[in-house]
Structures are given as structure tokens and as C-alpha cells.
Amino acid sequence: MKTDELIAALSTNVEPVNRRVVDRSVGIALAVGVVVAIGITLIALGVRSDLTTPRAAIFLFLKLAFAIGTVGAASLYLTRLARPGGERRVSAGFAALPFAAILLLAGIRLGQAPSSHWDEMVMGKDWLECLISIPVIAIVPFAVVIWAVRQAAPTNLVRTGAFSGLVAGGVSAIGYALHCTDDSLPFVALWYGGTIVLCTLAGAILGPRLLRW
Amino acid sequence: MASMTAETELKGLMLASQEGDAAAHRMLLERLSRHLRAYYKGKLAQIGRGATEAEDLVQEAVLAIHAQRHTFDPGEPLTPWLHAIARYKLIDFLRRNRAFMADVPIEEASEVTARDDHLSVESSLDLRRLLKLLPEKMGCAIEAVKVEGLSVAEAARRCRISESSVKVNIHRGLRALATLIAQRAQT
């Protein structure tokens, strides 16, 4: 086949394209992911029973702020990574800001507390549940985010996969926070932060397989 | 400043193409194919591959540019976008052919539009034969609209599907075609 013939064929009946399709797909994936994550949490785990107490509300707010901050920064970059060459407009440092903030706060809390309390503050009551729940809840949001990115054409598949995992992990944490009653910042930093990092690593490993085009 | 002019002109064509301007789209693909040919011939020559394989890659990249033009952000320059696609397709080709990634040196994005080459050879692919490999509706819709230039309504009557289905089949068919070309280009 001559390339000219191919070009002639492609130039016949050209339709305008929608430039917002990439941002829109990622936006839809986020919305679906959040609904699914909250839905699974409500059905499988249930909302924490003490939600009306001020202490619970404050910690729920802090956990949500961390998770939403993570999702916000990561999904902004994901809309860039989904486009060819978008990797040059991504700074991993900015995406890591919510993690730096929660680690800093956790460090301050630990510094204020006597070291005999540290074990309880870090391990909480249910670290195992958190370790399992966040990656499991993240599976469906991850699949939807991958679908959205596949509507576009990422050229750095490892990094795009990693950011897809980061978004999914953050979305999952938004749901899980509604259930989790471990209210200590060191706990949130280690177990929320750690499981979201696990999701990010899983995304980086799966990216090249799932995102090829 | 030749590359600056190329960037400005090519980006202008891309923006018009995104708006649905067929003449601009054709000119864009023609000009980009010449840049891509020079780029791929140069890269493949370094690893001892020939012009036919370079032409396969040109066509893969042209199809990708066509199918992915919605991913170009008008607020950004075109050259890095184009270079990312060209390099992605090159690395994909080398991986399929089990060449080492180390064979692709680090390069500047401007390299992709630095030269052009209009001496095209035939690729190893036959468009009509490839279309026969697609599911019937996809092949029919692409052949009618893209090869013969029928309107969507005419294609819908010929392929006995609805007009919206023609559009969907063309969209999916072009993606499937790109995959087929990639498989055929395997040596």
C-alpha cells in the first residue's frame, strides 16, 4: 500500500473531534470510581457508628482531605499523561504533596506523644482491615480509570499506570474513610498512605500490559 | 529557525484538522508522513533495517495521528506530541522485533521534524486486503466512507446499518486497522 493512498482514505469525510474527550473520560471515571468505592464501603463494611461525634467528624474530614488531595493532584496529571508526550508536563513532587503533608502532621503528633503511646498510634485497632480494604476497594475504580485512559494515547505506560493506581487508591481511601474508626494521624499516614502507594506500584506494573495501543 | 516555522505551520494545520477541515487534515498527514519517513529511515538505518519497514512504521504512525488527534491539546506545541507518537511506535516496533531498547538513543523532540523525505516506497501492506480481515460491518463502513468517499448516509444504506453505527464502526475499525498493520509489520 502507498502511504498516499492511506492518507487519501483518512482524509475523506473528516469529522471534527472533541478535544475535551480525554478530560471528560477521566472525569467520568473519577465520578464512577467514587460512587463505587463509597457503595462498596457502605454495603460491605458500613459507615462508622460514631459519625455524629465531633471527634469522629474531624478525623473523617482529615482523612477525606488527604484522600481528595491525592486524587485531585493525581487525576490532573493523569489527564496530561493520557496524551502523547504528556509525561514531560508532570511533576511527581506535586503529586506527593498530600503524602508529605500527612507525614509531617503524623511526625508532629508522634513528637508530642510519649513514646509508650507510639505503638498504638501507629498500629491502631484495625491496620489489617485497612491494609486489605483499600487495595480491594480500589480494583473497580482502577479498572474504570484504565478504561478512561485507554480512550487516549499515553506514551509512558509505566508512569501512566502508576498515576492510574494512585488515583484508584485515593478514590478507594475516600470510601474506606467512611468506615474506618482508627483516628490517629500516624495510622492514616502509614496505612492509608502505604496502601495507596501499593496501588500506585501495582498500577506501574500493570500499566504497560493494560495501556498498550 | 526552520523548525519554529514547521511547528507553527503544522500546529495550524492540526488545529484546522481537529475542527474537521479535510484539506488541512490531508495536508497535515502528507507533511507529517514526510517528516516521519526521514525520521524512521534514519532510525532503522542505524540498526540495519530497510525502507519497506520504515514505510510500515510511517503508516502506523499516520494512522495513530489520525485516530488520536483528539488527544492533542491546543495549548501545547505540536512537535513534542508528534515526537512522542513517532517514538512510541518505533519502540513498539523494535520490541515486537526483539531488538534492544538500547538501540534507540535519547533524542530531542525537534528531531522528528528536522528533515523530510518524500521518496515513499510501498509498504508491505495492502489496504483493501487488510479491510477484508476486519469484521464485515467495520470493513464495509471504512471502505465506503474512507476509500470510496461515500457519505455516511450512503454508507449506511450499502452496509445495511444505521448512520450512527457507520460512525462507530469507522472509529473502531480504524483502531482495529492500526492493530492489524502493527501485526503485519512484524517481520
mmCIF file of C-alpha atoms in Angstrom:
data_model
loop_
_atom_site.group_PDB
_atom_site.id
_atom_site.type_symbol
_atom_site.label_atom_id
_atom_site.label_comp_id
_atom_site.label_asym_id
_atom_site.label_seq_id
_atom_site.Cartn_x
_atom_site.Cartn_y
_atom_site.Cartn_z
ATOM 1 C CA MET A 1 0.000 0.000 0.000
ATOM 2 C CA LYS A 2 1.223 3.500 -0.735
ATOM 3 C CA THR A 3 1.164 5.926 2.131
ATOM 4 C CA ASP A 4 -0.545 8.465 -0.145
ATOM 5 C CA GLU A 5 -3.468 6.080 -0.594
ATOM 6 C CA LEU A 6 -3.780 5.668 3.151
ATOM 7 C CA ILE A 7 -3.695 9.442 3.658
ATOM 8 C CA ALA A 8 -6.305 9.950 0.925
ATOM 9 C CA ALA A 9 -8.551 7.408 2.636
ATOM 10 C CA LEU A 10 -8.103 9.011 6.050
ATOM 11 C CA SER A 11 -8.773 12.468 4.627
ATOM 12 C CA THR A 12 -12.105 11.503 3.125
ATOM 13 C CA ASN A 13 -15.085 12.623 5.197
ATOM 14 C CA VAL A 14 -13.077 14.100 8.059
ATOM 15 C CA GLU A 15 -15.159 14.769 11.145
ATOM 16 C CA PRO A 16 -14.392 17.347 13.816
ATOM 17 C CA VAL A 17 -13.011 15.800 17.002
ATOM 18 C CA ASN A 18 -13.945 16.624 20.563
ATOM 19 C CA ARG A 19 -10.817 17.900 22.307
ATOM 20 C CA ARG A 20 -12.423 17.547 25.720
ATOM 21 C CA VAL A 21 -12.886 13.799 25.393
ATOM 22 C CA VAL A 22 -9.754 12.960 27.421
ATOM 23 C CA ASP A 23 -10.636 15.226 30.360
ATOM 24 C CA ARG A 24 -14.252 14.090 30.213
ATOM 25 C CA SER A 25 -13.376 10.384 30.285
ATOM 26 C CA VAL A 26 -11.104 10.844 33.296
ATOM 27 C CA GLY A 27 -13.826 12.908 34.987
ATOM 28 C CA ILE A 28 -16.454 10.228 34.360
ATOM 29 C CA ALA A 29 -14.066 7.542 35.642
ATOM 30 C CA LEU A 30 -13.479 9.565 38.823
ATOM 31 C CA ALA A 31 -17.200 10.010 39.449
ATOM 32 C CA VAL A 32 -17.951 6.328 38.820
ATOM 33 C CA GLY A 33 -14.965 5.285 40.930
ATOM 34 C CA VAL A 34 -16.035 7.407 43.901
ATOM 35 C CA VAL A 35 -19.620 6.129 43.739
ATOM 36 C CA VAL A 36 -18.410 2.513 43.550
ATOM 37 C CA ALA A 37 -15.893 2.961 46.394
ATOM 38 C CA ILE A 38 -18.497 4.547 48.674
ATOM 39 C CA GLY A 39 -21.085 1.966 47.634
ATOM 40 C CA ILE A 40 -18.812 -0.998 48.419
ATOM 41 C CA THR A 41 -17.859 0.553 51.772
ATOM 42 C CA LEU A 42 -21.496 1.144 52.719
ATOM 43 C CA ILE A 43 -22.625 -2.328 51.691
ATOM 44 C CA ALA A 44 -19.686 -4.470 52.781
ATOM 45 C CA LEU A 45 -18.327 -2.543 55.774
ATOM 46 C CA GLY A 46 -20.908 0.030 56.876
ATOM 47 C CA VAL A 47 -20.441 3.637 57.974
ATOM 48 C CA ARG A 48 -18.696 4.188 61.330
ATOM 49 C CA SER A 49 -21.379 4.302 64.022
ATOM 50 C CA ASP A 50 -19.957 7.316 65.901
ATOM 51 C CA LEU A 51 -20.086 9.640 62.902
ATOM 52 C CA THR A 52 -22.140 12.282 64.741
ATOM 53 C CA THR A 53 -19.490 12.907 67.407
ATOM 54 C CA PRO A 54 -17.256 15.939 66.753
ATOM 55 C CA ARG A 55 -14.046 13.922 67.173
ATOM 56 C CA ALA A 56 -15.115 11.393 64.539
ATOM 57 C CA ALA A 57 -16.226 14.163 62.181
ATOM 58 C CA ILE A 58 -12.872 15.956 62.478
ATOM 59 C CA PHE A 59 -10.888 12.806 61.714
ATOM 60 C CA LEU A 60 -13.192 11.863 58.866
ATOM 61 C CA PHE A 61 -12.584 15.341 57.464
ATOM 62 C CA LEU A 62 -8.794 14.940 57.792
ATOM 63 C CA LYS A 63 -8.809 11.536 56.102
ATOM 64 C CA LEU A 64 -11.027 12.818 53.301
ATOM 65 C CA ALA A 65 -8.815 15.896 52.850
ATOM 66 C CA PHE A 66 -5.772 13.640 52.424
ATOM 67 C CA ALA A 67 -7.556 11.273 50.033
ATOM 68 C CA ILE A 68 -9.206 14.035 47.982
ATOM 69 C CA GLY A 69 -5.937 15.984 47.788
ATOM 70 C CA THR A 70 -4.194 12.872 46.487
ATOM 71 C CA VAL A 71 -6.922 12.156 43.935
ATOM 72 C CA GLY A 72 -7.086 15.785 42.792
ATOM 73 C CA ALA A 73 -3.372 16.188 42.085
ATOM 74 C CA ALA A 74 -3.030 12.713 40.576
ATOM 75 C CA SER A 75 -6.033 12.998 38.263
ATOM 76 C CA LEU A 76 -4.888 16.399 36.993
ATOM 77 C CA TYR A 77 -1.614 14.790 35.954
ATOM 78 C CA LEU A 78 -3.400 11.741 34.616
ATOM 79 C CA THR A 79 -5.241 13.895 32.064
ATOM 80 C CA ARG A 80 -1.810 15.044 30.855
ATOM 81 C CA LEU A 81 -0.187 11.594 30.956
ATOM 82 C CA ALA A 82 -3.034 10.184 28.868
ATOM 83 C CA ARG A 83 -1.885 12.325 25.922
ATOM 84 C CA PRO A 84 1.188 11.577 23.799
ATOM 85 C CA GLY A 85 4.218 13.309 25.295
ATOM 86 C CA GLY A 86 2.217 14.386 28.373
ATOM 87 C CA GLU A 87 4.854 12.879 30.675
ATOM 88 C CA ARG A 88 7.043 15.948 30.253
ATOM 89 C CA ARG A 89 4.351 18.071 31.961
ATOM 90 C CA VAL A 90 4.130 16.004 35.130
ATOM 91 C CA SER A 91 5.956 16.616 38.377
ATOM 92 C CA ALA A 92 5.866 13.688 40.777
ATOM 93 C CA GLY A 93 6.757 16.112 43.583
ATOM 94 C CA PHE A 94 3.442 17.952 43.396
ATOM 95 C CA ALA A 95 1.509 14.679 43.384
ATOM 96 C CA ALA A 96 3.433 13.661 46.527
ATOM 97 C CA LEU A 97 2.477 16.841 48.433
ATOM 98 C CA PRO A 98 -0.512 15.285 50.263
ATOM 99 C CA PHE A 99 1.798 12.474 51.397
ATOM 100 C CA ALA A 100 4.427 14.927 52.619
ATOM 101 C CA ALA A 101 1.737 16.868 54.492
ATOM 102 C CA ILE A 102 0.273 13.817 56.256
ATOM 103 C CA LEU A 103 3.743 12.502 57.145
ATOM 104 C CA LEU A 104 4.663 15.879 58.610
ATOM 105 C CA LEU A 105 1.466 16.040 60.679
ATOM 106 C CA ALA A 106 1.945 12.454 61.802
ATOM 107 C CA GLY A 107 5.518 13.216 62.835
ATOM 108 C CA ILE A 108 4.371 16.220 64.875
ATOM 109 C CA ARG A 109 1.717 14.117 66.632
ATOM 110 C CA LEU A 110 4.251 11.411 67.463
ATOM 111 C CA GLY A 111 6.677 14.041 68.733
ATOM 112 C CA GLN A 112 4.024 15.406 71.102
ATOM 113 C CA ALA A 113 3.066 11.984 72.462
ATOM 114 C CA PRO A 114 5.088 9.868 74.895
ATOM 115 C CA SER A 115 6.855 7.027 73.139
ATOM 116 C CA SER A 116 4.843 4.461 75.082
ATOM 117 C CA HIS A 117 1.793 5.528 73.016
ATOM 118 C CA TRP A 118 3.520 5.241 69.658
ATOM 119 C CA ASP A 119 2.735 1.603 69.061
ATOM 120 C CA GLU A 120 -0.988 2.148 69.497
ATOM 121 C CA MET A 121 -0.962 5.386 67.476
ATOM 122 C CA VAL A 122 0.773 3.758 64.508
ATOM 123 C CA MET A 123 -0.842 0.308 64.506
ATOM 124 C CA GLY A 124 -4.348 1.379 65.568
ATOM 125 C CA LYS A 125 -7.057 -1.222 66.152
ATOM 126 C CA ASP A 126 -7.509 -2.487 62.637
ATOM 127 C CA TRP A 127 -4.435 -1.968 60.471
ATOM 128 C CA LEU A 128 -5.015 -5.332 58.765
ATOM 129 C CA GLU A 129 -8.545 -4.365 57.699
ATOM 130 C CA CYS A 130 -7.215 -1.113 56.252
ATOM 131 C CA LEU A 131 -4.344 -2.896 54.502
ATOM 132 C CA ILE A 132 -6.763 -5.277 52.802
ATOM 133 C CA SER A 133 -9.767 -2.981 52.231
ATOM 134 C CA ILE A 134 -8.139 -0.074 50.398
ATOM 135 C CA PRO A 135 -6.492 -2.199 47.652
ATOM 136 C CA VAL A 136 -9.604 -4.395 47.278
ATOM 137 C CA ILE A 137 -11.997 -1.429 47.054
ATOM 138 C CA ALA A 138 -9.574 0.148 44.540
ATOM 139 C CA ILE A 139 -9.973 -2.652 41.979
ATOM 140 C CA VAL A 140 -13.153 -1.411 40.264
ATOM 141 C CA PRO A 141 -12.110 2.267 40.311
ATOM 142 C CA PHE A 142 -8.752 1.199 38.824
ATOM 143 C CA ALA A 143 -10.495 -0.663 36.005
ATOM 144 C CA VAL A 144 -12.659 2.378 35.222
ATOM 145 C CA VAL A 145 -9.664 4.736 35.266
ATOM 146 C CA ILE A 146 -7.774 2.401 32.912
ATOM 147 C CA TRP A 147 -10.806 2.418 30.598
ATOM 148 C CA ALA A 148 -10.719 6.239 30.599
ATOM 149 C CA VAL A 149 -7.005 6.411 29.845
ATOM 150 C CA ARG A 150 -7.431 3.918 27.024
ATOM 151 C CA GLN A 151 -9.699 6.468 25.288
ATOM 152 C CA ALA A 152 -6.492 8.438 24.780
ATOM 153 C CA ALA A 153 -2.907 7.554 23.880
ATOM 154 C CA PRO A 154 -0.388 7.555 26.741
ATOM 155 C CA THR A 155 3.231 7.160 25.646
ATOM 156 C CA ASN A 156 4.817 6.495 29.045
ATOM 157 C CA LEU A 157 2.885 3.438 30.148
ATOM 158 C CA VAL A 158 4.694 2.789 33.447
ATOM 159 C CA ARG A 159 4.124 6.300 34.742
ATOM 160 C CA THR A 160 0.561 6.479 33.403
ATOM 161 C CA GLY A 161 -0.196 3.120 35.045
ATOM 162 C CA ALA A 162 1.303 4.371 38.309
ATOM 163 C CA PHE A 163 -0.851 7.504 38.296
ATOM 164 C CA SER A 164 -3.919 5.416 37.432
ATOM 165 C CA GLY A 165 -3.161 3.285 40.504
ATOM 166 C CA LEU A 166 -2.602 6.398 42.602
ATOM 167 C CA VAL A 167 -5.980 7.821 41.571
ATOM 168 C CA ALA A 168 -7.711 4.481 42.238
ATOM 169 C CA GLY A 169 -6.036 4.111 45.637
ATOM 170 C CA GLY A 170 -7.046 7.637 46.634
ATOM 171 C CA VAL A 171 -10.625 7.083 45.444
ATOM 172 C CA SER A 172 -10.741 3.850 47.456
ATOM 173 C CA ALA A 173 -9.496 5.690 50.568
ATOM 174 C CA ILE A 174 -12.345 8.193 50.190
ATOM 175 C CA GLY A 175 -14.782 5.302 50.533
ATOM 176 C CA TYR A 176 -12.910 3.429 53.262
ATOM 177 C CA ALA A 177 -12.562 6.591 55.402
ATOM 178 C CA LEU A 178 -16.338 6.492 55.961
ATOM 179 C CA HIS A 179 -15.947 3.172 57.766
ATOM 180 C CA CYS A 180 -12.554 3.374 59.458
ATOM 181 C CA THR A 181 -12.566 4.221 63.184
ATOM 182 C CA ASP A 182 -8.796 4.396 63.653
ATOM 183 C CA ASP A 183 -8.380 8.066 64.424
ATOM 184 C CA SER A 184 -4.707 8.851 64.651
ATOM 185 C CA LEU A 185 -2.629 10.734 62.131
ATOM 186 C CA PRO A 186 0.333 8.313 62.260
ATOM 187 C CA PHE A 187 -2.127 5.498 61.467
ATOM 188 C CA VAL A 188 -3.549 7.397 58.496
ATOM 189 C CA ALA A 189 -0.071 8.296 57.242
ATOM 190 C CA LEU A 190 1.218 4.726 57.381
ATOM 191 C CA TRP A 191 -1.802 2.617 56.450
ATOM 192 C CA TYR A 192 -3.698 4.954 54.132
ATOM 193 C CA GLY A 193 -0.501 6.347 52.620
ATOM 194 C CA GLY A 194 1.123 2.918 52.426
ATOM 195 C CA THR A 195 -1.812 1.155 50.778
ATOM 196 C CA ILE A 196 -2.214 3.981 48.260
ATOM 197 C CA VAL A 197 1.486 3.621 47.428
ATOM 198 C CA LEU A 198 0.881 -0.124 46.960
ATOM 199 C CA CYS A 199 -1.918 0.676 44.496
ATOM 200 C CA THR A 200 0.481 3.027 42.697
ATOM 201 C CA LEU A 201 3.123 0.299 42.387
ATOM 202 C CA ALA A 202 0.533 -2.197 41.144
ATOM 203 C CA GLY A 203 -0.544 0.366 38.538
ATOM 204 C CA ALA A 204 3.049 0.896 37.415
ATOM 205 C CA ILE A 205 3.476 -2.861 36.937
ATOM 206 C CA LEU A 206 0.136 -3.348 35.138
ATOM 207 C CA GLY A 207 0.325 -0.157 33.046
ATOM 208 C CA PRO A 208 2.453 -1.490 30.171
ATOM 209 C CA ARG A 209 0.153 -4.523 29.787
ATOM 210 C CA LEU A 210 -3.166 -2.706 30.079
ATOM 211 C CA LEU A 211 -2.463 0.556 28.283
ATOM 212 C CA ARG A 212 -0.736 -0.526 25.058
ATOM 213 C CA TRP A 213 -2.255 0.854 21.896
ATOM 214 C CA MET B 1 14.602 28.881 12.694
ATOM 215 C CA ALA B 2 13.279 26.372 10.164
ATOM 216 C CA SER B 3 11.906 24.135 12.913
ATOM 217 C CA MET B 4 9.998 27.019 14.506
ATOM 218 C CA THR B 5 8.228 27.663 11.212
ATOM 219 C CA ALA B 6 7.454 23.981 10.823
ATOM 220 C CA GLU B 7 5.972 23.918 14.326
ATOM 221 C CA THR B 8 3.762 26.952 13.658
ATOM 222 C CA GLU B 9 2.556 25.710 10.280
ATOM 223 C CA LEU B 10 1.973 22.133 11.374
ATOM 224 C CA LYS B 11 0.144 23.211 14.502
ATOM 225 C CA GLY B 12 -2.103 25.476 12.411
ATOM 226 C CA LEU B 13 -2.940 22.517 10.191
ATOM 227 C CA MET B 14 -3.601 20.304 13.231
ATOM 228 C CA LEU B 15 -5.996 22.824 14.788
ATOM 229 C CA ALA B 16 -7.906 23.076 11.482
ATOM 230 C CA SER B 17 -7.898 19.283 11.193
ATOM 231 C CA GLN B 18 -9.378 18.980 14.676
ATOM 232 C CA GLU B 19 -12.175 21.291 13.526
ATOM 233 C CA GLY B 20 -12.952 18.859 10.706
ATOM 234 C CA ASP B 21 -11.161 20.639 7.813
ATOM 235 C CA ALA B 22 -10.459 17.769 5.369
ATOM 236 C CA ALA B 23 -7.989 19.699 3.187
ATOM 237 C CA ALA B 24 -5.950 20.744 6.213
ATOM 238 C CA HIS B 25 -6.099 17.200 7.544
ATOM 239 C CA ARG B 26 -4.764 15.812 4.297
ATOM 240 C CA MET B 27 -2.003 18.390 4.091
ATOM 241 C CA LEU B 28 -1.084 17.715 7.717
ATOM 242 C CA LEU B 29 -0.828 13.965 7.170
ATOM 243 C CA GLU B 30 1.146 14.447 3.954
ATOM 244 C CA ARG B 31 3.657 16.759 5.576
ATOM 245 C CA LEU B 32 3.949 14.671 8.718
ATOM 246 C CA SER B 33 4.421 11.499 6.682
ATOM 247 C CA ARG B 34 7.468 13.061 5.009
ATOM 248 C CA HIS B 35 8.962 14.012 8.366
ATOM 249 C CA LEU B 36 8.152 10.582 9.756
ATOM 250 C CA ARG B 37 9.731 8.858 6.743
ATOM 251 C CA ALA B 38 13.004 10.735 7.238
ATOM 252 C CA TYR B 39 12.874 10.016 10.965
ATOM 253 C CA TYR B 40 12.177 6.286 10.643
ATOM 254 C CA LYS B 41 14.600 5.738 7.743
ATOM 255 C CA GLY B 42 17.315 7.318 9.848
ATOM 256 C CA LYS B 43 16.465 5.296 12.947
ATOM 257 C CA LEU B 44 16.078 1.980 11.128
ATOM 258 C CA ALA B 45 19.237 2.502 9.084
ATOM 259 C CA GLN B 46 21.145 2.615 12.382
ATOM 260 C CA ILE B 47 20.028 -0.936 13.109
ATOM 261 C CA GLY B 48 20.248 -2.211 9.545
ATOM 262 C CA ARG B 49 16.567 -2.227 8.587
ATOM 263 C CA GLY B 50 15.209 -1.170 5.241
ATOM 264 C CA ALA B 51 12.877 1.347 3.612
ATOM 265 C CA THR B 52 9.890 -1.013 3.487
ATOM 266 C CA GLU B 53 9.884 -1.403 7.249
ATOM 267 C CA ALA B 54 10.282 2.361 7.596
ATOM 268 C CA GLU B 55 7.202 2.783 5.395
ATOM 269 C CA ASP B 56 5.215 0.317 7.554
ATOM 270 C CA LEU B 57 6.091 2.474 10.548
ATOM 271 C CA VAL B 58 5.177 5.684 8.703
ATOM 272 C CA GLN B 59 1.731 4.239 8.024
ATOM 273 C CA GLU B 60 1.297 3.027 11.584
ATOM 274 C CA ALA B 61 2.201 6.480 12.858
ATOM 275 C CA VAL B 62 -0.052 8.244 10.313
ATOM 276 C CA LEU B 63 -2.972 6.059 11.402
ATOM 277 C CA ALA B 64 -2.189 6.775 15.048
ATOM 278 C CA ILE B 65 -2.024 10.524 14.411
ATOM 279 C CA HIS B 66 -5.363 10.335 12.635
ATOM 280 C CA ALA B 67 -7.062 8.216 15.298
ATOM 281 C CA GLN B 68 -5.568 10.113 18.252
ATOM 282 C CA ARG B 69 -5.818 13.686 17.028
ATOM 283 C CA HIS B 70 -8.392 14.402 19.744
ATOM 284 C CA THR B 71 -5.589 13.966 22.306
ATOM 285 C CA PHE B 72 -3.660 16.987 21.029
ATOM 286 C CA ASP B 73 -4.071 19.877 23.476
ATOM 287 C CA PRO B 74 -4.240 23.179 21.520
ATOM 288 C CA GLY B 75 -2.475 24.938 24.400
ATOM 289 C CA GLU B 76 0.652 22.854 23.799
ATOM 290 C CA PRO B 77 3.209 22.747 20.959
ATOM 291 C CA LEU B 78 2.684 20.033 18.333
ATOM 292 C CA THR B 79 6.273 18.809 17.939
ATOM 293 C CA PRO B 80 6.559 17.003 21.333
ATOM 294 C CA TRP B 81 3.142 15.379 20.769
ATOM 295 C CA LEU B 82 4.198 14.151 17.327
ATOM 296 C CA HIS B 83 7.596 13.036 18.562
ATOM 297 C CA ALA B 84 6.032 11.076 21.421
ATOM 298 C CA ILE B 85 3.808 9.155 18.962
ATOM 299 C CA ALA B 86 6.651 8.573 16.484
ATOM 300 C CA ARG B 87 8.980 7.301 19.209
ATOM 301 C CA TYR B 88 6.258 5.190 20.859
ATOM 302 C CA LYS B 89 5.576 3.436 17.547
ATOM 303 C CA LEU B 90 9.314 2.967 16.934
ATOM 304 C CA ILE B 91 9.910 1.396 20.347
ATOM 305 C CA ASP B 92 6.804 -0.758 19.906
ATOM 306 C CA PHE B 93 8.167 -1.950 16.554
ATOM 307 C CA LEU B 94 11.597 -2.707 17.997
ATOM 308 C CA ARG B 95 10.053 -4.579 20.908
ATOM 309 C CA ARG B 96 7.917 -6.680 18.566
ATOM 310 C CA ASN B 97 11.031 -7.457 16.599
ATOM 311 C CA ARG B 98 13.015 -8.232 19.709
ATOM 312 C CA ALA B 99 15.554 -5.529 19.134
ATOM 313 C CA PHE B 100 17.076 -3.964 22.190
ATOM 314 C CA MET B 101 15.643 -0.728 23.532
ATOM 315 C CA ALA B 102 19.240 0.386 23.998
ATOM 316 C CA ASP B 103 19.364 0.796 20.231
ATOM 317 C CA VAL B 104 17.174 3.890 20.499
ATOM 318 C CA PRO B 105 19.332 6.740 21.693
ATOM 319 C CA ILE B 106 17.995 9.675 23.667
ATOM 320 C CA GLU B 107 16.881 12.389 21.285
ATOM 321 C CA GLU B 108 15.418 15.854 21.055
ATOM 322 C CA ALA B 109 11.729 16.228 20.157
ATOM 323 C CA SER B 110 12.676 18.617 17.333
ATOM 324 C CA GLU B 111 14.474 15.746 15.604
ATOM 325 C CA VAL B 112 11.145 14.438 14.361
ATOM 326 C CA THR B 113 10.505 17.487 12.163
ATOM 327 C CA ALA B 114 14.151 18.252 11.397
ATOM 328 C CA ARG B 115 14.129 16.678 7.934
ATOM 329 C CA ASP B 116 11.649 15.424 5.418
ATOM 330 C CA ASP B 117 11.660 12.680 2.826
ATOM 331 C CA HIS B 118 9.046 12.311 0.082
ATOM 332 C CA LEU B 119 10.577 9.235 -1.566
ATOM 333 C CA SER B 120 7.948 6.808 -0.392
ATOM 334 C CA VAL B 121 8.091 3.141 -1.219
ATOM 335 C CA GLU B 122 5.143 0.798 -0.979
ATOM 336 C CA SER B 123 4.704 -0.637 2.438
ATOM 337 C CA SER B 124 4.247 -4.362 2.819
ATOM 338 C CA LEU B 125 0.524 -3.798 3.401
ATOM 339 C CA ASP B 126 -2.478 -3.783 1.135
ATOM 340 C CA LEU B 127 -5.279 -1.592 2.461
ATOM 341 C CA ARG B 128 -8.125 -3.432 0.744
ATOM 342 C CA ARG B 129 -6.794 -6.814 1.798
ATOM 343 C CA LEU B 130 -6.483 -5.564 5.375
ATOM 344 C CA LEU B 131 -10.058 -4.265 5.266
ATOM 345 C CA LYS B 132 -11.237 -7.780 4.385
ATOM 346 C CA LEU B 133 -9.699 -9.012 7.644
ATOM 347 C CA LEU B 134 -11.888 -6.662 9.677
ATOM 348 C CA PRO B 135 -15.375 -7.648 10.835
ATOM 349 C CA GLU B 136 -17.777 -7.183 7.907
ATOM 350 C CA LYS B 137 -19.523 -4.010 9.111
ATOM 351 C CA MET B 138 -16.274 -2.288 10.002
ATOM 352 C CA GLY B 139 -14.641 -3.146 6.684
ATOM 353 C CA CYS B 140 -17.740 -2.112 4.744
ATOM 354 C CA ALA B 141 -18.102 1.206 6.576
ATOM 355 C CA ILE B 142 -14.436 2.150 6.151
ATOM 356 C CA GLU B 143 -14.317 1.098 2.523
ATOM 357 C CA ALA B 144 -17.472 3.047 1.668
ATOM 358 C CA VAL B 145 -16.699 6.249 3.563
ATOM 359 C CA LYS B 146 -12.915 6.402 3.681
ATOM 360 C CA VAL B 147 -11.848 4.718 0.454
ATOM 361 C CA GLU B 148 -14.724 5.476 -1.909
ATOM 362 C CA GLY B 149 -15.777 8.749 -0.344
ATOM 363 C CA LEU B 150 -19.480 7.981 0.041
ATOM 364 C CA SER B 151 -21.472 9.972 2.581
ATOM 365 C CA VAL B 152 -22.347 8.427 5.910
ATOM 366 C CA ALA B 153 -25.994 8.082 4.786
ATOM 367 C CA GLU B 154 -24.974 6.274 1.585
ATOM 368 C CA ALA B 155 -22.632 4.006 3.526
ATOM 369 C CA ALA B 156 -25.421 3.217 5.978
ATOM 370 C CA ARG B 157 -27.626 2.041 3.108
ATOM 371 C CA ARG B 158 -24.884 -0.006 1.483
ATOM 372 C CA CYS B 159 -23.739 -1.704 4.705
ATOM 373 C CA ARG B 160 -27.334 -2.019 5.985
ATOM 374 C CA ILE B 161 -26.630 -0.409 9.327
ATOM 375 C CA SER B 162 -27.726 2.887 10.879
ATOM 376 C CA GLU B 163 -25.800 6.122 10.302
ATOM 377 C CA SER B 164 -24.582 6.283 13.891
ATOM 378 C CA SER B 165 -23.466 2.677 13.579
ATOM 379 C CA VAL B 166 -21.440 3.629 10.470
ATOM 380 C CA LYS B 167 -19.593 6.237 12.521
ATOM 381 C CA VAL B 168 -18.942 3.864 15.400
ATOM 382 C CA ASN B 169 -17.765 1.141 13.013
ATOM 383 C CA ILE B 170 -15.366 3.524 11.286
ATOM 384 C CA HIS B 171 -13.955 4.669 14.607
ATOM 385 C CA ARG B 172 -13.475 1.143 15.929
ATOM 386 C CA GLY B 173 -12.415 -0.141 12.530
ATOM 387 C CA LEU B 174 -9.579 2.357 12.223
ATOM 388 C CA ARG B 175 -8.303 1.286 15.617
ATOM 389 C CA ALA B 176 -8.529 -2.360 14.606
ATOM 390 C CA LEU B 177 -6.797 -1.496 11.331
ATOM 391 C CA ALA B 178 -3.915 0.081 13.225
ATOM 392 C CA THR B 179 -3.563 -3.123 15.247
ATOM 393 C CA LEU B 180 -3.637 -5.219 12.063
ATOM 394 C CA ILE B 181 -0.962 -3.068 10.460
ATOM 395 C CA ALA B 182 1.142 -3.436 13.573
ATOM 396 C CA GLN B 183 0.810 -7.221 13.390
ATOM 397 C CA ARG B 184 1.532 -7.343 9.670
ATOM 398 C CA ALA B 185 4.569 -5.123 10.081
ATOM 399 C CA GLN B 186 6.063 -7.795 12.281
ATOM 400 C CA THR B 187 8.984 -9.333 10.466
#
